[in-house]
Amino acid sequence: MPTAQAVEFRGDARLGHYSRQVEFQGAFLGQTAGETNNDEQVINLQLKATADEFNDSKDRFIFDFRDKRDGFGKLERENLLLSNYERRQLRLAAYQRPWESNRTYFTVGRFTLPEANIVANDGAEFGYRTSKASRYGAFAGQGAKDIIAPLYVDPETRVIPTTQFGAYYNYETKDTPDDSSYLTNAVAQAPTYDITDSESHLYYYQQGLFTIGGLHRIGSLVHFDFSPKASLRRGYVSYYYQTERLRAGGYVNQTTTEDYLIKQVIQDVLVPSAVRTIDLDLRYRVSQAFSVDASASQGTRTADGKVRTEFTGGLLFPKVLGDTSSTRLQLGVRQNFLSKDNFTKIAYDYWGKTVSVGVAYTLSNETYDDGTINKRTILMLDAGIFVLEDVRGSLGYEMESDSKVKANALFVMFGYRFGTSATSPRTRPARFEEM
């Protein structure tokens, strides 16, 4: 006799507001273009929902809609223009038979596929789970043009070959919190989603994260293109060792020109470039009263060979202003790509049952190759509110000032979780983890 099924429905809604006022100081780029500021005022809306338990296979329907509106737009390097901007996106709308509870699984509709680094696919995925930890899958479809085109780039102005297909192998175990493994390998063809490169690429993608015995943590990422030319798009490998008193490790990271371009501020006059970074850091708990921090990093631009090196040292004092708080002092020197810098940072963090607060203040002096001296101050505040079980809030504020720019930014977001049933820690993120 068939079992009666009760469909369960759950989800969360999030509303966020971000505003940023930027005023250029002196005869700077914004003024020469006819603009004296680069203000932003963004409203974000997201609605996620899942309906499942349709049958004994635990099939489910997943949905994710987002709306982003910028009342000022963004000062683009290409056209130096401020204009209204809005993008509505249906990020997920798919029927899914989950791999967690089925040997043969599938997804049909619009979905993401992190196993192959696919942001959005209109099509289908089919797979087979050979054991509790291992599974194989293949997918095909079309990339959603309004999603794969970067923000602030009009999708209608992009000529993008949207066909996507590929196959992957995934391995995942979570025996205990101290012993877990995740590894995915994929070969696929898809557009890059990058700003300046809209070609279709045949690539290999690998991502791994391994925690061994609670002491060792190893991470890796490889994104290698076979065509249109053989090249390493992104690469990352890290190792960290952690005991009760010591945490030490580091990473090597290779980025692309696109990564530099996305993060580049308008004051930066350098040509966008791929950067290779080596980073080492250490924290040692001397006693219950304080710990010692030290770190060193070096980044090299491939476009011109310019090097950035940084050395920092600091002290961490737990429970200075409360049992669930910490205070941190840090000093550093930096040989930047175009300047020699020194900086001081003080930070305080508090964690409570209903609220968490973090405050950080940084003062830096930058001496450029042409003799120009720039003093920069940055104040950052972030907070989380957890007053109600199903309502969460986030707050962030940043104030930055130097000889070229004055900027203030405020971010506020509220989220509400609705529906029935508890979430599974194995198959879904913890409640509001993504906020």
mmCIF file of N, CA, C and O in Angstrom, residues 281-338:
data_model
loop_
_atom_site.group_PDB
_atom_site.id
_atom_site.type_symbol
_atom_site.label_atom_id
_atom_site.label_comp_id
_atom_site.label_asym_id
_atom_site.label_seq_id
_atom_site.Cartn_x
_atom_site.Cartn_y
_atom_site.Cartn_z
ATOM 1 N N ASP A 281 50.711 32.615 7.378
ATOM 2 C CA ASP A 281 50.278 33.245 8.625
ATOM 3 C C ASP A 281 50.345 32.257 9.773
ATOM 4 O O ASP A 281 50.301 31.020 9.571
ATOM 5 N N LEU A 282 50.466 32.804 10.974
ATOM 6 C CA LEU A 282 50.660 31.991 12.182
ATOM 7 C C LEU A 282 50.000 32.690 13.355
ATOM 8 O O LEU A 282 50.058 33.923 13.477
ATOM 9 N N ARG A 283 49.369 31.916 14.217
ATOM 10 C CA ARG A 283 48.845 32.408 15.490
ATOM 11 C C ARG A 283 49.225 31.417 16.586
ATOM 12 O O ARG A 283 48.957 30.215 16.468
ATOM 13 N N TYR A 284 49.851 31.940 17.645
ATOM 14 C CA TYR A 284 50.276 31.086 18.748
ATOM 15 C C TYR A 284 49.721 31.643 20.051
ATOM 16 O O TYR A 284 49.905 32.826 20.365
ATOM 17 N N ARG A 285 49.036 30.793 20.810
ATOM 18 C CA ARG A 285 48.470 31.203 22.092
ATOM 19 C C ARG A 285 49.523 31.049 23.172
ATOM 20 O O ARG A 285 49.833 29.932 23.609
ATOM 21 N N VAL A 286 50.072 32.161 23.595
ATOM 22 C CA VAL A 286 51.127 32.151 24.607
ATOM 23 C C VAL A 286 50.560 31.759 25.958
ATOM 24 O O VAL A 286 51.159 30.984 26.710
ATOM 25 N N SER A 287 49.395 32.306 26.298
ATOM 26 C CA SER A 287 48.728 31.994 27.564
ATOM 27 C C SER A 287 47.242 32.254 27.389
ATOM 28 O O SER A 287 46.779 32.608 26.306
ATOM 29 N N GLN A 288 46.503 32.094 28.477
ATOM 30 C CA GLN A 288 45.076 32.396 28.412
ATOM 31 C C GLN A 288 44.829 33.882 28.185
ATOM 32 O O GLN A 288 43.751 34.283 27.747
ATOM 33 N N ALA A 289 45.854 34.719 28.453
ATOM 34 C CA ALA A 289 45.677 36.163 28.379
ATOM 35 C C ALA A 289 45.886 36.731 26.991
ATOM 36 O O ALA A 289 45.261 37.738 26.636
ATOM 37 N N PHE A 290 46.755 36.130 26.162
ATOM 38 C CA PHE A 290 46.995 36.710 24.841
ATOM 39 C C PHE A 290 47.623 35.693 23.896
ATOM 40 O O PHE A 290 48.211 34.691 24.312
ATOM 41 N N SER A 291 47.473 36.007 22.602
ATOM 42 C CA SER A 291 48.075 35.227 21.520
ATOM 43 C C SER A 291 48.883 36.162 20.632
ATOM 44 O O SER A 291 48.659 37.375 20.604
ATOM 45 N N VAL A 292 49.818 35.578 19.879
ATOM 46 C CA VAL A 292 50.673 36.330 18.969
ATOM 47 C C VAL A 292 50.307 35.968 17.537
ATOM 48 O O VAL A 292 50.149 34.784 17.206
ATOM 49 N N ASP A 293 50.162 36.989 16.681
ATOM 50 C CA ASP A 293 49.877 36.798 15.256
ATOM 51 C C ASP A 293 51.057 37.275 14.426
ATOM 52 O O ASP A 293 51.694 38.281 14.752
ATOM 53 N N ALA A 294 51.325 36.587 13.318
ATOM 54 C CA ALA A 294 52.337 37.029 12.359
ATOM 55 C C ALA A 294 51.933 36.537 10.979
ATOM 56 O O ALA A 294 51.392 35.436 10.835
ATOM 57 N N SER A 295 52.192 37.355 9.957
ATOM 58 C CA SER A 295 51.870 36.948 8.589
ATOM 59 C C SER A 295 52.805 37.637 7.613
ATOM 60 O O SER A 295 53.371 38.695 7.898
ATOM 61 N N ALA A 296 52.962 37.010 6.468
ATOM 62 C CA ALA A 296 53.787 37.566 5.390
ATOM 63 C C ALA A 296 53.161 37.157 4.068
ATOM 64 O O ALA A 296 52.641 36.039 3.928
ATOM 65 N N SER A 297 53.179 38.056 3.090
ATOM 66 C CA SER A 297 52.622 37.737 1.781
ATOM 67 C C SER A 297 53.392 38.457 0.697
ATOM 68 O O SER A 297 54.025 39.497 0.938
ATOM 69 N N GLN A 298 53.337 37.885 -0.500
ATOM 70 C CA GLN A 298 53.948 38.503 -1.674
ATOM 71 C C GLN A 298 53.066 38.252 -2.882
ATOM 72 O O GLN A 298 52.649 37.117 -3.137
ATOM 73 N N GLY A 299 52.773 39.309 -3.622
ATOM 74 C CA GLY A 299 51.982 39.202 -4.841
ATOM 75 C C GLY A 299 52.739 39.778 -6.014
ATOM 76 O O GLY A 299 53.337 40.856 -5.910
ATOM 77 N N THR A 300 52.731 39.074 -7.148
ATOM 78 C CA THR A 300 53.461 39.502 -8.337
ATOM 79 C C THR A 300 52.502 39.620 -9.510
ATOM 80 O O THR A 300 51.762 38.682 -9.816
ATOM 81 N N ARG A 301 52.513 40.782 -10.165
ATOM 82 C CA ARG A 301 51.701 41.014 -11.355
ATOM 83 C C ARG A 301 52.419 40.432 -12.570
ATOM 84 O O ARG A 301 53.609 40.681 -12.784
ATOM 85 N N THR A 302 51.679 39.682 -13.380
ATOM 86 C CA THR A 302 52.288 39.097 -14.575
ATOM 87 C C THR A 302 52.408 40.105 -15.713
ATOM 88 O O THR A 302 53.257 39.941 -16.593
ATOM 89 N N ALA A 303 51.604 41.178 -15.698
ATOM 90 C CA ALA A 303 51.618 42.140 -16.800
ATOM 91 C C ALA A 303 52.904 42.945 -16.850
ATOM 92 O O ALA A 303 53.440 43.220 -17.929
ATOM 93 N N ASP A 304 53.436 43.320 -15.671
ATOM 94 C CA ASP A 304 54.623 44.171 -15.652
ATOM 95 C C ASP A 304 55.663 43.743 -14.620
ATOM 96 O O ASP A 304 56.675 44.413 -14.453
ATOM 97 N N GLY A 305 55.412 42.658 -13.906
ATOM 98 C CA GLY A 305 56.385 42.178 -12.930
ATOM 99 C C GLY A 305 56.420 42.944 -11.628
ATOM 100 O O GLY A 305 57.271 42.675 -10.772
ATOM 101 N N LYS A 306 55.520 43.894 -11.431
ATOM 102 C CA LYS A 306 55.508 44.657 -10.187
ATOM 103 C C LYS A 306 55.146 43.738 -9.017
ATOM 104 O O LYS A 306 54.329 42.821 -9.159
ATOM 105 N N VAL A 307 55.773 44.018 -7.857
ATOM 106 C CA VAL A 307 55.648 43.128 -6.709
ATOM 107 C C VAL A 307 55.060 43.888 -5.521
ATOM 108 O O VAL A 307 55.382 45.062 -5.298
ATOM 109 N N ARG A 308 54.194 43.208 -4.776
ATOM 110 C CA ARG A 308 53.680 43.729 -3.521
ATOM 111 C C ARG A 308 54.055 42.757 -2.409
ATOM 112 O O ARG A 308 53.755 41.559 -2.487
ATOM 113 N N THR A 309 54.758 43.241 -1.373
ATOM 114 C CA THR A 309 55.095 42.411 -0.218
ATOM 115 C C THR A 309 54.513 43.048 1.039
ATOM 116 O O THR A 309 54.420 44.281 1.136
ATOM 117 N N GLU A 310 54.121 42.214 1.988
ATOM 118 C CA GLU A 310 53.515 42.718 3.222
ATOM 119 C C GLU A 310 53.923 41.851 4.400
ATOM 120 O O GLU A 310 53.941 40.616 4.307
ATOM 121 N N PHE A 311 54.256 42.501 5.519
ATOM 122 C CA PHE A 311 54.600 41.812 6.759
ATOM 123 C C PHE A 311 53.790 42.445 7.885
ATOM 124 O O PHE A 311 53.754 43.676 8.020
ATOM 125 N N THR A 312 53.148 41.612 8.693
ATOM 126 C CA THR A 312 52.345 42.112 9.803
ATOM 127 C C THR A 312 52.627 41.295 11.056
ATOM 128 O O THR A 312 52.998 40.120 11.003
ATOM 129 N N GLY A 313 52.448 41.945 12.185
ATOM 130 C CA GLY A 313 52.553 41.290 13.477
ATOM 131 C C GLY A 313 51.535 41.884 14.419
ATOM 132 O O GLY A 313 51.182 43.071 14.306
ATOM 133 N N GLY A 314 51.044 41.087 15.353
ATOM 134 C CA GLY A 314 50.015 41.611 16.234
ATOM 135 C C GLY A 314 49.803 40.759 17.462
ATOM 136 O O GLY A 314 50.390 39.682 17.620
ATOM 137 N N LEU A 315 48.956 41.272 18.352
ATOM 138 C CA LEU A 315 48.597 40.599 19.589
ATOM 139 C C LEU A 315 47.086 40.483 19.667
ATOM 140 O O LEU A 315 46.359 41.410 19.282
ATOM 141 N N LEU A 316 46.614 39.358 20.167
ATOM 142 C CA LEU A 316 45.191 39.110 20.337
ATOM 143 C C LEU A 316 44.912 38.881 21.813
ATOM 144 O O LEU A 316 45.521 37.999 22.438
ATOM 145 N N PHE A 317 43.994 39.670 22.377
ATOM 146 C CA PHE A 317 43.665 39.581 23.795
ATOM 147 C C PHE A 317 42.211 39.131 23.938
ATOM 148 O O PHE A 317 41.294 39.926 23.697
ATOM 149 N N PRO A 318 41.972 37.879 24.322
ATOM 150 C CA PRO A 318 40.587 37.430 24.518
ATOM 151 C C PRO A 318 40.046 37.871 25.875
ATOM 152 O O PRO A 318 40.801 38.099 26.833
ATOM 153 N N LYS A 319 38.750 38.051 25.949
ATOM 154 C CA LYS A 319 38.030 38.287 27.199
ATOM 155 C C LYS A 319 38.471 39.559 27.918
ATOM 156 O O LYS A 319 38.375 39.655 29.147
ATOM 157 N N VAL A 320 38.960 40.553 27.157
ATOM 158 C CA VAL A 320 39.343 41.807 27.796
ATOM 159 C C VAL A 320 38.113 42.591 28.237
ATOM 160 O O VAL A 320 38.047 43.110 29.353
ATOM 161 N N LEU A 321 37.109 42.657 27.374
ATOM 162 C CA LEU A 321 35.880 43.391 27.676
ATOM 163 C C LEU A 321 34.683 42.452 27.601
ATOM 164 O O LEU A 321 33.711 42.716 26.926
ATOM 165 N N GLY A 322 34.766 41.333 28.270
ATOM 166 C CA GLY A 322 33.688 40.354 28.256
ATOM 167 C C GLY A 322 34.206 38.968 27.939
ATOM 168 O O GLY A 322 35.208 38.794 27.241
ATOM 169 N N ASP A 323 33.507 37.957 28.445
ATOM 170 C CA ASP A 323 33.947 36.575 28.256
ATOM 171 C C ASP A 323 33.850 36.110 26.814
ATOM 172 O O ASP A 323 34.527 35.159 26.420
ATOM 173 N N THR A 324 32.990 36.737 26.025
ATOM 174 C CA THR A 324 32.835 36.331 24.620
ATOM 175 C C THR A 324 33.309 37.448 23.700
ATOM 176 O O THR A 324 32.637 37.801 22.737
ATOM 177 N N SER A 325 34.470 38.006 23.995
ATOM 178 C CA SER A 325 34.999 39.093 23.176
ATOM 179 C C SER A 325 36.491 38.912 22.954
ATOM 180 O O SER A 325 37.141 38.086 23.609
ATOM 181 N N SER A 326 37.028 39.677 22.014
ATOM 182 C CA SER A 326 38.472 39.682 21.771
ATOM 183 C C SER A 326 38.880 41.047 21.237
ATOM 184 O O SER A 326 38.106 41.720 20.548
ATOM 185 N N THR A 327 40.103 41.449 21.567
ATOM 186 C CA THR A 327 40.673 42.698 21.096
ATOM 187 C C THR A 327 41.983 42.389 20.380
ATOM 188 O O THR A 327 42.776 41.561 20.855
ATOM 189 N N ARG A 328 42.209 43.047 19.242
ATOM 190 C CA ARG A 328 43.386 42.741 18.428
ATOM 191 C C ARG A 328 44.120 44.022 18.054
ATOM 192 O O ARG A 328 43.496 45.006 17.634
ATOM 193 N N LEU A 329 45.442 44.016 18.213
ATOM 194 C CA LEU A 329 46.311 45.097 17.786
ATOM 195 C C LEU A 329 47.245 44.571 16.713
ATOM 196 O O LEU A 329 47.786 43.466 16.850
ATOM 197 N N GLN A 330 47.459 45.358 15.652
ATOM 198 C CA GLN A 330 48.265 44.872 14.530
ATOM 199 C C GLN A 330 49.073 46.016 13.934
ATOM 200 O O GLN A 330 48.570 47.130 13.755
ATOM 201 N N LEU A 331 50.339 45.723 13.606
ATOM 202 C CA LEU A 331 51.220 46.656 12.916
ATOM 203 C C LEU A 331 51.721 45.981 11.644
ATOM 204 O O LEU A 331 51.951 44.759 11.626
ATOM 205 N N GLY A 332 51.891 46.779 10.578
ATOM 206 C CA GLY A 332 52.336 46.183 9.325
ATOM 207 C C GLY A 332 53.066 47.152 8.427
ATOM 208 O O GLY A 332 52.913 48.372 8.536
ATOM 209 N N VAL A 333 53.874 46.589 7.553
ATOM 210 C CA VAL A 333 54.538 47.362 6.509
ATOM 211 C C VAL A 333 54.252 46.677 5.186
ATOM 212 O O VAL A 333 54.121 45.453 5.107
ATOM 213 N N ARG A 334 54.148 47.504 4.124
ATOM 214 C CA ARG A 334 53.788 46.972 2.821
ATOM 215 C C ARG A 334 54.557 47.701 1.721
ATOM 216 O O ARG A 334 54.581 48.934 1.683
ATOM 217 N N GLN A 335 55.229 46.938 0.882
ATOM 218 C CA GLN A 335 55.790 47.483 -0.347
ATOM 219 C C GLN A 335 54.758 47.223 -1.426
ATOM 220 O O GLN A 335 54.673 46.128 -1.985
ATOM 221 N N ASN A 336 53.926 48.240 -1.692
ATOM 222 C CA ASN A 336 52.833 48.046 -2.621
ATOM 223 C C ASN A 336 53.327 48.172 -4.054
ATOM 224 O O ASN A 336 54.493 48.460 -4.295
ATOM 225 N N PHE A 337 52.433 47.964 -5.009
ATOM 226 C CA PHE A 337 52.835 48.024 -6.411
ATOM 227 C C PHE A 337 53.395 49.403 -6.775
ATOM 228 O O PHE A 337 54.337 49.507 -7.550
ATOM 229 N N LEU A 338 52.818 50.465 -6.184
ATOM 230 C CA LEU A 338 53.244 51.819 -6.536
ATOM 231 C C LEU A 338 53.657 52.647 -5.331
ATOM 232 O O LEU A 338 53.977 53.828 -5.475
#
